[in-house]
Coordinates of C-alpha atoms in Angstrom, one line a residue:
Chain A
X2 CA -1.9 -59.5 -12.6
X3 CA -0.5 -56.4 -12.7
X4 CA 0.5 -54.1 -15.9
X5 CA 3.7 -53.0 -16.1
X6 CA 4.4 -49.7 -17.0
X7 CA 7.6 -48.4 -18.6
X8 CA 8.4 -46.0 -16.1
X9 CA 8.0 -48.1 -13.2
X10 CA 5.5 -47.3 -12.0
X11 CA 2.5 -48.8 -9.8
X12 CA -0.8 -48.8 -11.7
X13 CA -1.7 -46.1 -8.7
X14 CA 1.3 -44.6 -8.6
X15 CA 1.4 -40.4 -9.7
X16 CA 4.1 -38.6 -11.0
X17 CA 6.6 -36.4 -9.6
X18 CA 4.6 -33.2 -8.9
X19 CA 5.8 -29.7 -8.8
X20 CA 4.2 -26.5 -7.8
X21 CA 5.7 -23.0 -7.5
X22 CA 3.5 -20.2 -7.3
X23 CA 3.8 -16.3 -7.7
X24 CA 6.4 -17.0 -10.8
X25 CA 5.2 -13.7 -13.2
X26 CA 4.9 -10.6 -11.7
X27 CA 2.1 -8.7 -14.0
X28 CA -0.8 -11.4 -13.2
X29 CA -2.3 -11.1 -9.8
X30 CA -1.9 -14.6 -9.4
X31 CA 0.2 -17.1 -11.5
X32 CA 1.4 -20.5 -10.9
X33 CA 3.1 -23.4 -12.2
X34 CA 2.5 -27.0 -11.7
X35 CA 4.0 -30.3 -13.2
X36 CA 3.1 -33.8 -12.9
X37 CA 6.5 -35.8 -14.4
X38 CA 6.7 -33.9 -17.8
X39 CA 3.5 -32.3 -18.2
X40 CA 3.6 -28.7 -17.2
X41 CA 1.3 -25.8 -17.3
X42 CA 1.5 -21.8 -16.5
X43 CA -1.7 -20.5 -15.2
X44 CA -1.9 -16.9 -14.8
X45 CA -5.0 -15.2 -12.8
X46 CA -5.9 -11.7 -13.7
X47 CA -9.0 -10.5 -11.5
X48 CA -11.6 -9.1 -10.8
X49 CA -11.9 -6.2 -13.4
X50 CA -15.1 -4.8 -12.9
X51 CA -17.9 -5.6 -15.9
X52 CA -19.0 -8.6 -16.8
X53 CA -19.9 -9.7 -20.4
X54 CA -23.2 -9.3 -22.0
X55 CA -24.8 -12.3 -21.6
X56 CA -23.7 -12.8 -17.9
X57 CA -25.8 -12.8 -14.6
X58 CA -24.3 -9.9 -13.3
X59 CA -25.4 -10.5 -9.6
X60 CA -22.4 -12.7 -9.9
X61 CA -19.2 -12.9 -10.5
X62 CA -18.2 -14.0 -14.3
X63 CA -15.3 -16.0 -15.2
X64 CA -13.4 -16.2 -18.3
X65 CA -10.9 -18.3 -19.5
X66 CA -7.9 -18.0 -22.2
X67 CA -6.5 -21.6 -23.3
X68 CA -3.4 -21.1 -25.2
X69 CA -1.7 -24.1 -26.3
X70 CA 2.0 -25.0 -27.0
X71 CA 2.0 -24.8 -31.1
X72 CA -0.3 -24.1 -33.8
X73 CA -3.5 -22.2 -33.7
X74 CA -6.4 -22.2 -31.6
X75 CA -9.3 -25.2 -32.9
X76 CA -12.0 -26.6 -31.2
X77 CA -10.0 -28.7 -29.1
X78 CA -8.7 -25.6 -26.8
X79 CA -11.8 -23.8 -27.3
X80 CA -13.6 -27.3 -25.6
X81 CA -10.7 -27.2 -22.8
X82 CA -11.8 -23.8 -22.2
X83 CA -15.2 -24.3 -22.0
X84 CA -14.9 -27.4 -19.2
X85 CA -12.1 -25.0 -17.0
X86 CA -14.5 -22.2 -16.9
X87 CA -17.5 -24.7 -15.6
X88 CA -14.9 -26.0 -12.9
X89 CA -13.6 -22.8 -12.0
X90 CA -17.3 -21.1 -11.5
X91 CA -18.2 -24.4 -9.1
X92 CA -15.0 -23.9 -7.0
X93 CA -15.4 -20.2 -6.5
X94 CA -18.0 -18.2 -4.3
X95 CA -19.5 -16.3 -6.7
X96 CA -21.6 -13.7 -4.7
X97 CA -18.7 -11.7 -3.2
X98 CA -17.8 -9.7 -6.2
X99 CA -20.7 -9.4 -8.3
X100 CA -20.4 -7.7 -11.9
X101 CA -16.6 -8.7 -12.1
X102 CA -14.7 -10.7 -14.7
X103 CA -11.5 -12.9 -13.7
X104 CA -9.8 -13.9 -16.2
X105 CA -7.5 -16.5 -16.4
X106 CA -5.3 -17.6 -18.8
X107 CA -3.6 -21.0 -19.4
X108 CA -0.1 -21.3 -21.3
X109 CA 1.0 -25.1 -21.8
X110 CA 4.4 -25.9 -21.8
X111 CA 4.9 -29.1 -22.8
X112 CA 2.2 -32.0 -23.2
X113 CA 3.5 -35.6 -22.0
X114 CA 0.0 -37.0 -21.0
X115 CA -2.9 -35.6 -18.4
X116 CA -2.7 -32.1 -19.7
X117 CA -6.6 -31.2 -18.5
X118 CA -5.9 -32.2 -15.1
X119 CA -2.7 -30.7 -14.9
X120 CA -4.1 -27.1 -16.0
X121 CA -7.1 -27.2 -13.6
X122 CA -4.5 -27.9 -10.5
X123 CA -2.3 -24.9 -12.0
X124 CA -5.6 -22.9 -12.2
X125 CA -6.3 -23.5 -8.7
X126 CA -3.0 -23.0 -7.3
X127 CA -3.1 -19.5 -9.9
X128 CA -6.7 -18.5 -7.8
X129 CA -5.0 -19.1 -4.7
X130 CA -2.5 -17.2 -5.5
X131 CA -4.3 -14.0 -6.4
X132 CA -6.2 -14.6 -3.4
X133 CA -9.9 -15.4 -4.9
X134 CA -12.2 -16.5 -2.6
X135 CA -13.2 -20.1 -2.9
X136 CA -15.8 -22.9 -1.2
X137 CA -13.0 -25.6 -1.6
X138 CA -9.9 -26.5 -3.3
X139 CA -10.0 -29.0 -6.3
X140 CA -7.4 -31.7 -7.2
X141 CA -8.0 -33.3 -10.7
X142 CA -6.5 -36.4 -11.7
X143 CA -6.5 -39.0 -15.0
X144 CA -8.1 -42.3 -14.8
X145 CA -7.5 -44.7 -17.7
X146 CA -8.9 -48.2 -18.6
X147 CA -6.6 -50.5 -19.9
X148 CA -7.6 -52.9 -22.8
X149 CA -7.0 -56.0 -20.4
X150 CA -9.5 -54.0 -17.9
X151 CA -6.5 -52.5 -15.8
X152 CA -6.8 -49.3 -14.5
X153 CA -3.7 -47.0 -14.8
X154 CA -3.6 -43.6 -12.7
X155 CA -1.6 -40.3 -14.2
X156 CA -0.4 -41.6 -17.5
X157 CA 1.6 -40.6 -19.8
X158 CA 1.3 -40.0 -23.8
X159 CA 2.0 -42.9 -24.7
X160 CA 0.3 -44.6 -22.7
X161 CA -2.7 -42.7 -23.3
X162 CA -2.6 -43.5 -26.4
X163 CA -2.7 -47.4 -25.9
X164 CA -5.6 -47.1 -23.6
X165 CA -9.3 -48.2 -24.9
X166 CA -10.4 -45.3 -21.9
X167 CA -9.8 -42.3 -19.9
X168 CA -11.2 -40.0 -17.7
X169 CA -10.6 -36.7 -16.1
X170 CA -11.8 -36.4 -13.0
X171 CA -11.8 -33.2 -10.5
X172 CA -13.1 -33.6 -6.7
X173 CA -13.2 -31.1 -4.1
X174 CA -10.1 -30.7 -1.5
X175 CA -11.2 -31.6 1.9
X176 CA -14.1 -32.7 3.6
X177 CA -15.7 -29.2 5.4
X178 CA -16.3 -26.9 2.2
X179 CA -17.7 -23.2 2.4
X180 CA -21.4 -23.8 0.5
X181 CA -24.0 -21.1 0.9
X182 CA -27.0 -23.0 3.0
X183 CA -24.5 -25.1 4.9
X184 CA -25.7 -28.2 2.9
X185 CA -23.2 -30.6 3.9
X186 CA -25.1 -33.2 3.3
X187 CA -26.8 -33.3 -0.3
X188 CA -28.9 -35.7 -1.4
X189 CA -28.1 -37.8 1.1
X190 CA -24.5 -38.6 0.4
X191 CA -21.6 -36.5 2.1
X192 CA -20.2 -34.1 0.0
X193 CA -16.8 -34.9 0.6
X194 CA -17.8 -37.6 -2.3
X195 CA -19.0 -35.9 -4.5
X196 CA -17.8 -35.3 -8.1
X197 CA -16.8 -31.7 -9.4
X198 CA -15.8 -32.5 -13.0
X199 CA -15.9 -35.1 -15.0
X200 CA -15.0 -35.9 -18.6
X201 CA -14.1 -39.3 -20.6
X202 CA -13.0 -40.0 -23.7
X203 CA -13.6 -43.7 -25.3
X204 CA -15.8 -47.0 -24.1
X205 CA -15.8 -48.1 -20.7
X206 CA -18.9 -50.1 -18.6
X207 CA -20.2 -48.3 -16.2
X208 CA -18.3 -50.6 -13.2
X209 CA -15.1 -50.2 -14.0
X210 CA -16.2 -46.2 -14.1
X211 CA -17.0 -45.7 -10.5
X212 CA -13.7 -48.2 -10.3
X213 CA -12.2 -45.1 -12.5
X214 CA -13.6 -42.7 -9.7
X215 CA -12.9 -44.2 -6.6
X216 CA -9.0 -45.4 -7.4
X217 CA -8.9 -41.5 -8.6
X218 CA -10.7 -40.6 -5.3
X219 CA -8.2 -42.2 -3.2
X220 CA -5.5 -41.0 -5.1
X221 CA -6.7 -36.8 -4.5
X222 CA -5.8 -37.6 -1.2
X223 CA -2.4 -37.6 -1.7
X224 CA -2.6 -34.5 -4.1
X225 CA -4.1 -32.6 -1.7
X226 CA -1.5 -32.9 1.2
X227 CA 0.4 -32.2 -1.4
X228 CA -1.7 -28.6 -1.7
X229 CA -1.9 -28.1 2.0
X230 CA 2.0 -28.6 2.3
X231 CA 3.0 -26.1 -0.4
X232 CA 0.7 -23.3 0.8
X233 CA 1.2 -23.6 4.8
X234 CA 5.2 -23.6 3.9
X235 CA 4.9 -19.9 1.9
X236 CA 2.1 -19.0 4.2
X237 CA 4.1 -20.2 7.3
X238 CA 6.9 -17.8 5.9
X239 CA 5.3 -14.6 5.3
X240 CA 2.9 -15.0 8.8
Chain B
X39 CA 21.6 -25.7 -0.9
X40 CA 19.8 -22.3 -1.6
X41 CA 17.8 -20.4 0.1
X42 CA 13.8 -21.5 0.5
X43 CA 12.7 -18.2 0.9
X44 CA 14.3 -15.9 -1.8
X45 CA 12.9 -15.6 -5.1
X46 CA 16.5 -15.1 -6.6
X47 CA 18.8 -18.3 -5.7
X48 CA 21.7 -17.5 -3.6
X49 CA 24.0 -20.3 -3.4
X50 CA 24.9 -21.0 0.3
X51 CA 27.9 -22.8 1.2
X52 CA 28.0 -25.1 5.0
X53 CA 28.4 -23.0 7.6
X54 CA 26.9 -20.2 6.1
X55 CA 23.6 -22.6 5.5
X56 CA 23.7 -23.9 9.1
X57 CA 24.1 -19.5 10.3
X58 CA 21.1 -19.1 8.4
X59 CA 18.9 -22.0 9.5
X60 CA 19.8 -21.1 13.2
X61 CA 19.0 -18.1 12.9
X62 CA 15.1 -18.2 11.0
X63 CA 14.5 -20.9 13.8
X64 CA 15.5 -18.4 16.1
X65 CA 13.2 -15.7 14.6
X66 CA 10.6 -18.4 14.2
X67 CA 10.8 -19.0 18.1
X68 CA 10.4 -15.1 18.7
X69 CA 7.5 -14.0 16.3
X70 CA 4.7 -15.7 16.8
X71 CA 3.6 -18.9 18.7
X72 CA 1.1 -20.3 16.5
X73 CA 1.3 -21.2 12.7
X74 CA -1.9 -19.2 11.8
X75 CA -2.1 -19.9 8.1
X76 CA -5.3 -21.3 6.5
X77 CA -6.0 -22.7 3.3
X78 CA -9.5 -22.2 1.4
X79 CA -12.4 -24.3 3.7
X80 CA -10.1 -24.6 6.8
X81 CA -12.3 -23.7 10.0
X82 CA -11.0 -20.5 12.4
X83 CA -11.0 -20.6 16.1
X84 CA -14.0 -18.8 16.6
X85 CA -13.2 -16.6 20.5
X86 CA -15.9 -14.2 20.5
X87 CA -15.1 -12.5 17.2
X88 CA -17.6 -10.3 16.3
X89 CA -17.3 -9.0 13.0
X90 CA -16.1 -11.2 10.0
X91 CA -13.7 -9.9 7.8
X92 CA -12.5 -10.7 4.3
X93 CA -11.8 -14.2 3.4
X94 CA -13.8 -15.6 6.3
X95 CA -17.4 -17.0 5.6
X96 CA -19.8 -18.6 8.1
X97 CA -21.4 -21.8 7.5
X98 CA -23.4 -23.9 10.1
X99 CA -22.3 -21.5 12.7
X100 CA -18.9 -22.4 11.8
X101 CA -16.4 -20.0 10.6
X102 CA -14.6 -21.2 7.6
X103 CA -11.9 -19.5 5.2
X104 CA -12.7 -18.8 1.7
X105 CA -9.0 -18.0 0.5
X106 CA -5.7 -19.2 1.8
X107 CA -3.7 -16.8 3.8
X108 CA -2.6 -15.9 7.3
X109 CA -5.4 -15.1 9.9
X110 CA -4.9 -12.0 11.5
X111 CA -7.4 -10.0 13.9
X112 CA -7.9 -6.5 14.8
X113 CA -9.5 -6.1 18.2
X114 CA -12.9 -8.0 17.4
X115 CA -12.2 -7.8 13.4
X116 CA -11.1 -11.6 12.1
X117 CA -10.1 -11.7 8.5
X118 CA -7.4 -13.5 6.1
X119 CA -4.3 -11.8 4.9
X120 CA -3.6 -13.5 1.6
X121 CA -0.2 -13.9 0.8
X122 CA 1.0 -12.0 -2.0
X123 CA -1.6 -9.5 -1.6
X124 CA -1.8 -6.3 -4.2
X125 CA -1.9 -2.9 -2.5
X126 CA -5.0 -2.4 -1.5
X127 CA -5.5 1.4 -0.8
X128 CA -7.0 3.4 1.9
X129 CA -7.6 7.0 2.4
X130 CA -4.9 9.1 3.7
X131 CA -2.5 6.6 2.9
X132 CA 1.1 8.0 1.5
X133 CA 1.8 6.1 -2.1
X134 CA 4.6 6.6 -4.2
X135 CA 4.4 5.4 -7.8
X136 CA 5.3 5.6 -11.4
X137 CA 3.5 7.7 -14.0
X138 CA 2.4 5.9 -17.3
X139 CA 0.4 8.2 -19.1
X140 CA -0.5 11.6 -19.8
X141 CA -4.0 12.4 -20.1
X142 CA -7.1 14.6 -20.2
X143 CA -6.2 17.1 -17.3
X144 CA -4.7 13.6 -15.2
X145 CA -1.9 11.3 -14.8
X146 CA -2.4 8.3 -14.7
X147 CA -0.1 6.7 -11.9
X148 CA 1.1 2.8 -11.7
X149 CA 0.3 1.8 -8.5
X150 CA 1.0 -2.1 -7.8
X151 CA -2.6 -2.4 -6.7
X152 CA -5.4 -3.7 -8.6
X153 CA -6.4 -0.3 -10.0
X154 CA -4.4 2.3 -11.3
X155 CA -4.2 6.0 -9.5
X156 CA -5.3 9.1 -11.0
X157 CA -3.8 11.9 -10.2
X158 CA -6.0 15.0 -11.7
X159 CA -4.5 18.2 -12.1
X160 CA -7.0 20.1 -10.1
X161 CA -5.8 18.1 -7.4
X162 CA -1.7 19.5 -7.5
X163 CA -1.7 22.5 -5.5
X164 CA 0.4 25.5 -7.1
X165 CA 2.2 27.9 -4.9
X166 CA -1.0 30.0 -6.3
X167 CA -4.7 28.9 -5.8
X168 CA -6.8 29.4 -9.1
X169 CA -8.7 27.6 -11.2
X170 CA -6.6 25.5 -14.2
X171 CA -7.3 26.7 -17.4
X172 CA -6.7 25.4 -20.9
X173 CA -2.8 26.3 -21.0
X174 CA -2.7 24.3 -17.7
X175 CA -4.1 21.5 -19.3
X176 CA -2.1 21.9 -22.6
X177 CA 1.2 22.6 -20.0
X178 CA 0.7 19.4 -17.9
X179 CA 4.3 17.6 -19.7
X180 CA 6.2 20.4 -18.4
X181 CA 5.8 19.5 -14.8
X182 CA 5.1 15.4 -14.9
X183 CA 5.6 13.5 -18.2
X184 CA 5.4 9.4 -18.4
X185 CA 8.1 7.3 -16.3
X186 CA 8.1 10.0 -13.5
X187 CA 8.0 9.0 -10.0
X188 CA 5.6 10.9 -7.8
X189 CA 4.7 11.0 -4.4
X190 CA 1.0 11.3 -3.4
X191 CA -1.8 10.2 -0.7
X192 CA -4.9 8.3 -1.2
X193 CA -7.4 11.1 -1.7
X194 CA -10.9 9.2 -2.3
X195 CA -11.7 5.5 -3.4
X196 CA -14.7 5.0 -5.9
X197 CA -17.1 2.5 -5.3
X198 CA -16.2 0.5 -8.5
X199 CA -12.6 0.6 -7.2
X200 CA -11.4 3.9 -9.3
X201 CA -8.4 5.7 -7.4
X202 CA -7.7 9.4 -6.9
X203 CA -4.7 10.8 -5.7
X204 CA -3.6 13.9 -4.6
X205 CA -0.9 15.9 -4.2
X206 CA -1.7 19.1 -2.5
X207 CA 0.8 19.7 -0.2
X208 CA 4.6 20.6 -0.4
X209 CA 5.8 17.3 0.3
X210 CA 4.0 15.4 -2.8
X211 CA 4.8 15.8 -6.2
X212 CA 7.4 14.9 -8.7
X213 CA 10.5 13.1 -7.1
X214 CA 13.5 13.4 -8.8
X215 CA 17.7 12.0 -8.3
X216 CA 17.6 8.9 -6.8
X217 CA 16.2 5.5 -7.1
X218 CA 12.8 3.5 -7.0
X219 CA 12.6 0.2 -5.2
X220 CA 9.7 -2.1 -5.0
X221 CA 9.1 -4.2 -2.5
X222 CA 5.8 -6.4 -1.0
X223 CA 3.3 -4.3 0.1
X224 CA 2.3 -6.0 3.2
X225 CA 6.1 -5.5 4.7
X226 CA 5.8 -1.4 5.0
X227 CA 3.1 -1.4 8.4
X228 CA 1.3 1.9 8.7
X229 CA 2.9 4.7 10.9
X230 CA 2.8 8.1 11.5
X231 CA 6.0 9.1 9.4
X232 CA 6.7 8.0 6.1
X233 CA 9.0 10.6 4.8
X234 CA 12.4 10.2 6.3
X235 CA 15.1 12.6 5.9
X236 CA 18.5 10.9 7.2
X237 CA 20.7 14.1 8.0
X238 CA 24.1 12.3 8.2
X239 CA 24.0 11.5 5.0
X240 CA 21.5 13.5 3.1
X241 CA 19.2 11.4 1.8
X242 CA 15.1 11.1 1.5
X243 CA 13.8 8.2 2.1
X244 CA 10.1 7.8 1.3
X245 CA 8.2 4.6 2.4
X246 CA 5.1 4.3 0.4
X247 CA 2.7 1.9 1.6
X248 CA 1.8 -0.1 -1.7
X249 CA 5.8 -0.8 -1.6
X250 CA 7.0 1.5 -3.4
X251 CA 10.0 2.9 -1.7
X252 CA 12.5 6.2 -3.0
X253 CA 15.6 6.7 -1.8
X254 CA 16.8 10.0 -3.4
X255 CA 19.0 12.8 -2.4
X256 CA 17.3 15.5 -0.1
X257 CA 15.6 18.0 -1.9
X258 CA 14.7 21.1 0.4
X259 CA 10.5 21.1 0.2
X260 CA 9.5 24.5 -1.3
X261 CA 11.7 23.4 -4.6
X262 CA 9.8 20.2 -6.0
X263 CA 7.6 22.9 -7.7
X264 CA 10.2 25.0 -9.1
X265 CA 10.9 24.0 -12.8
X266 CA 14.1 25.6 -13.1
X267 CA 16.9 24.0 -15.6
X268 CA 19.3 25.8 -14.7
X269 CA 19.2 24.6 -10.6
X270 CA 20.5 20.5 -11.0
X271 CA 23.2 20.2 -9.8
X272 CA 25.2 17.2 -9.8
X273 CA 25.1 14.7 -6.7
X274 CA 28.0 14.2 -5.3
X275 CA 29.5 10.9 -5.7
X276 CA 29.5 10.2 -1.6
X277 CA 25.6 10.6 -1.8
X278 CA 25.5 8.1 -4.9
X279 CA 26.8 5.7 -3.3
X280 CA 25.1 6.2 0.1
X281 CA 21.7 5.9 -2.1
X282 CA 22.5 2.8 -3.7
X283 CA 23.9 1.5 -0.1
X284 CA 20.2 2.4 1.2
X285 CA 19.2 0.7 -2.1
X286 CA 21.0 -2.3 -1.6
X287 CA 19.8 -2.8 2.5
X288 CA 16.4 -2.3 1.1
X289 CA 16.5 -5.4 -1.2
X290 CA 18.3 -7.3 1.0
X291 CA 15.2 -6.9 3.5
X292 CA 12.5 -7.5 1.4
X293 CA 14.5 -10.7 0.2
X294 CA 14.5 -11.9 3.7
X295 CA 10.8 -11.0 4.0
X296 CA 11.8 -8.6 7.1
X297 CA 9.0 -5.4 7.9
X298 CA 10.3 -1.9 6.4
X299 CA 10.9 0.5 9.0
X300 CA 13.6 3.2 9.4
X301 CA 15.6 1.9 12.5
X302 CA 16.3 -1.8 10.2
X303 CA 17.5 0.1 7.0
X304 CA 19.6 2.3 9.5
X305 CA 21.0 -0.4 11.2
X306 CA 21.6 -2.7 8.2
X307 CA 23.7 0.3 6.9
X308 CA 25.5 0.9 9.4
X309 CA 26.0 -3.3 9.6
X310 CA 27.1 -3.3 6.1
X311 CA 29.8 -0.4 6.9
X312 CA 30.7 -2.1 10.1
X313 CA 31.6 -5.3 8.2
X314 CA 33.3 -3.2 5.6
X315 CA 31.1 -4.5 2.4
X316 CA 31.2 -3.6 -0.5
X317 CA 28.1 -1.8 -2.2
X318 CA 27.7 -4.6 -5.0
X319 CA 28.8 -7.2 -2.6
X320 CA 25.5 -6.4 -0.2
X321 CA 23.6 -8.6 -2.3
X322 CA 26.0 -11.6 -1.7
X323 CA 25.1 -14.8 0.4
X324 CA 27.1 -13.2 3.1
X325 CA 25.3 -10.2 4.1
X326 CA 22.2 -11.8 4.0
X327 CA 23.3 -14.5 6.7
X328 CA 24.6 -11.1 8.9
X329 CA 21.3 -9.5 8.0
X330 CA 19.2 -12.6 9.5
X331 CA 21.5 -12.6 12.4
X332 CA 21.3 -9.0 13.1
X333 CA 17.2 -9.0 13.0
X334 CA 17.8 -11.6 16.0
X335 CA 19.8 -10.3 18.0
X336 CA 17.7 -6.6 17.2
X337 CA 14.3 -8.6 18.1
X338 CA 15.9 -10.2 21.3
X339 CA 17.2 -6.7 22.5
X340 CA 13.2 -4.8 21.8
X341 CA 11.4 -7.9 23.8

């Protein structure tokens, strides 16, 4: 039984994404990406020496700007902010530049569904960009639970507004990832499956959750060729 | 179809897009063998590399890369060039760049690099050695005021990254009648020469190696201290236009992505005069295809 969506797509199906990178010229990094309608200007400025008071400053300190399309800044941005900086400190090696702030600042464009996932792949792509160095890469993607028990990959507004669920999930790029004690292998599972970020909104059992996180899993996969292609062709060209 | 490379979109009709294809697989063929980019957590060939450079970060005895870029190695030094890298300075390197303000007995000089320079006053030698005094300080507008372009080295790097320039010879200082061009940094290589006088035509060309480059009319050395009004003279419309043909050669290669040295902008001059182009027109579809073709056949004729 399969839903049908309005665009039609597959229930696993992603949008068309877009990436271009080194698009403003003040930033030391900046980059753009779109999934379908969503898109999302990340801009990476870094690393100014200092940290803020109540940083460690044996590492380096990361700082995030969330600035949305209209209106003023609530809670809601100021929450955005909050989870980007988390992911953003757990993708980047933090002891190279200690006492430094990077800041990075997001600008949305236009919302059309799976904004948070959007900006922390333009964040990434931004870092990269500016050349921060990072254990692994992440790709973050939208889950959502239909109320016939469905589950829908990238959706749109509206039909993120029709599902009972949804969750944002973020997982590491590639298998081999640059940790400090080599611990490849952490708590007995493989890291490769492991879970960077994760944040849901509304009721779901806890099945059709790690149902949520292994479709999304499955679907990085195809984000992250996506990431590997763009950077070897602008690497490939400059080498 | 437009080109992949350029950041400006040059429209590119057939045969024009099957010249340039040809010719980038042609250059592809003659640089380098192996695609050496990287992206972050992608493991390097090891070989007996002693020293790990930036970007590079061993885990499990395996060498992995921490940002994405291009691996390059110096003798037994591995590390990752990252693609649109800011200047990053060294000592004794030749910089040319803008000033933005006017300070305490300094200038502070824009720099395309993570930090800005500061050029003190101490550090600008006079044709007379003393010590600057307060009507130095209070005289510092009448030699370099904001939006000037100077010419300086790399004197000493700070530990938290602060940069100080100076300009003690002859040769540094204040440029004036001609035009700024930025380019990447990582396409001017370091060399022994960076200031270029071109005698056929007259011109100064200074490469600076954060990619700043100035293309001016000559200016005999001993007179970039001399603040005398009553010396411009006008430049002559012949060295105009040479300057903006330099100009114009300049952009076209750092459009392509091609490594600044003297011989190319010479020889994409003289290519441009050969084919009887235009000045404005050197910006066109056209010249670029010529431009890829000539870098060819040049790289074919040094190998």
């Amino acid at each position: 039984m399969e839903i049908d969506r309005e665009d039609g797509r597959t229930p696993n199906q992603l949008r068309p994404l877009a990436c271009s990178r080194n698009i403003l010229h003040r930033p030391h990094g900046s980059a753009s990406w779109s999934q379908g309608d969503t898109k999302v200007l990340a801009a990476v400025y870094g690393p100014k020496a200092g940290t803020k008071k109540n940083e460690n400053a044996e590492k380096a300190c990361f700082e995030v700007i969330w600035k949305p399309k209209s209106g003023q800044i609530g809670k809601v941005e100021k929450e955005y902010e909050m989870i980007l900086k988390r992911t953003i400190q757990s993708i980047c090696v933090l002891t190279v530049n200690p006492n430094t702030t990077t800041s990075v600042i997001i600008q949305v464009v236009h919302d059309d569904g799976s904004l948070l996932p959007c900006a922390i792949n333009a964040a990434c792509a931004a870092l990269v960009d500016a050349g921060i160095p990072m254990k692994h890469l992440a790709v973050a993607i939208c889950c959502c639970l239909a109320e016939n028990g469905y589950l829908v990959l990238d959706p749109n507004k509206l039909e993120e507004k029709k599902m009972t669920a949804f969750a944002y999930l973020v997982f590491p790029n590639t298998t081999l990832s640059v940790l400090p004690e080599g611990s490849s292998v952490a708590e007995g599972e493989p890291v490769e499956h492991g879970i960077i970020t994760s944040v849901t909104h509304g009721v779901m059992s806890v099945d059709d959750y790690f149902l949520c996180v292994e479709n999304g899993r499955a679907a990085t996969a195809s984000l992250s060729a996506f990431f590997r292609k763009n950077f070897q062709q602008s690497s490939s060209k400059a080498g | 179809m437009v080109m992949r490379k350029l950041q400006l979109e040059l429209p590119l009709n057939q045969t024009q897009k099957v010249r340039f294809e040809r010719a980038m697989e042609r250059l592809q063929l003659l640089s380098s063998t192996t695609n050496n980019s990287v992206i972050v957590a992608d493991s390097i060939h090891e070989d007996a590399f002693l020293l790990k450079g930036y970007g590079t970060s061993e885990v499990d005895g395996e060498l992995l890369a921490t940002v994405c870029g291009v691996v390059t190695n110096v003798d037994k030094l591995v590390y990752i060039r990252t693609l649109r890298a800011r200047y990053k300075p060294e000592v004794k390197d030749i910089v040319v760049g803008r000033v933005i303000e006017v300070s305490q007995s300094c200038w502070r000089v824009e720099l395309n690099s993570t930090k800005d320079g500061i050029l003190k006053l101490s550090s600008m030698d006079n044709d007379v050695q003393r010590r600057k005094t307060d009507v130095d300080e209070l005289s510092m507008r009448n030699i370099i005021v904001e939006d000037d372009v100077v010419c300086a080295e790399v004197g000493c790097i700070h530990r938290d990254g602060g940069l100080e320039l100076r300009a003690t010879s002859y040769k540094y200082g204040k440029l004036d009648k001609g035009q700024l061009l930025m380019v990447d940094p990582y396409l001017v290589k370091r060399s022994n020469i960076h200031f270029h006088y071109i005698e056929s035509l007259g011109i100064d060309l200074i490469i600076g190696r954060n990619g700043f480059i100035w293309v001016g009319e000559h200016v005999q050395a001993q007179d970039r201290r001399i603040l005398d009004d009553e010396m411009i003279k006008h430049t002559s419309l012949e060295t105009r236009q040479s300057i903006l043909r330099i100009g114009n050669a300049i952009r076209v290669l750092s459009n392509l992505g091609f490594t600044m040295t003297l011989e190319v902008i010479i020889e994409t001059v003289i290519l441009s005069n050969m084919e009887n182009i235009d000045v404005h027109d050197m910006l066109g579809s056209e010249f670029h295809v010529l431009v890829a073709e000539n870098e060819v056949e040049r790289r074919i004729r040094r190998a």
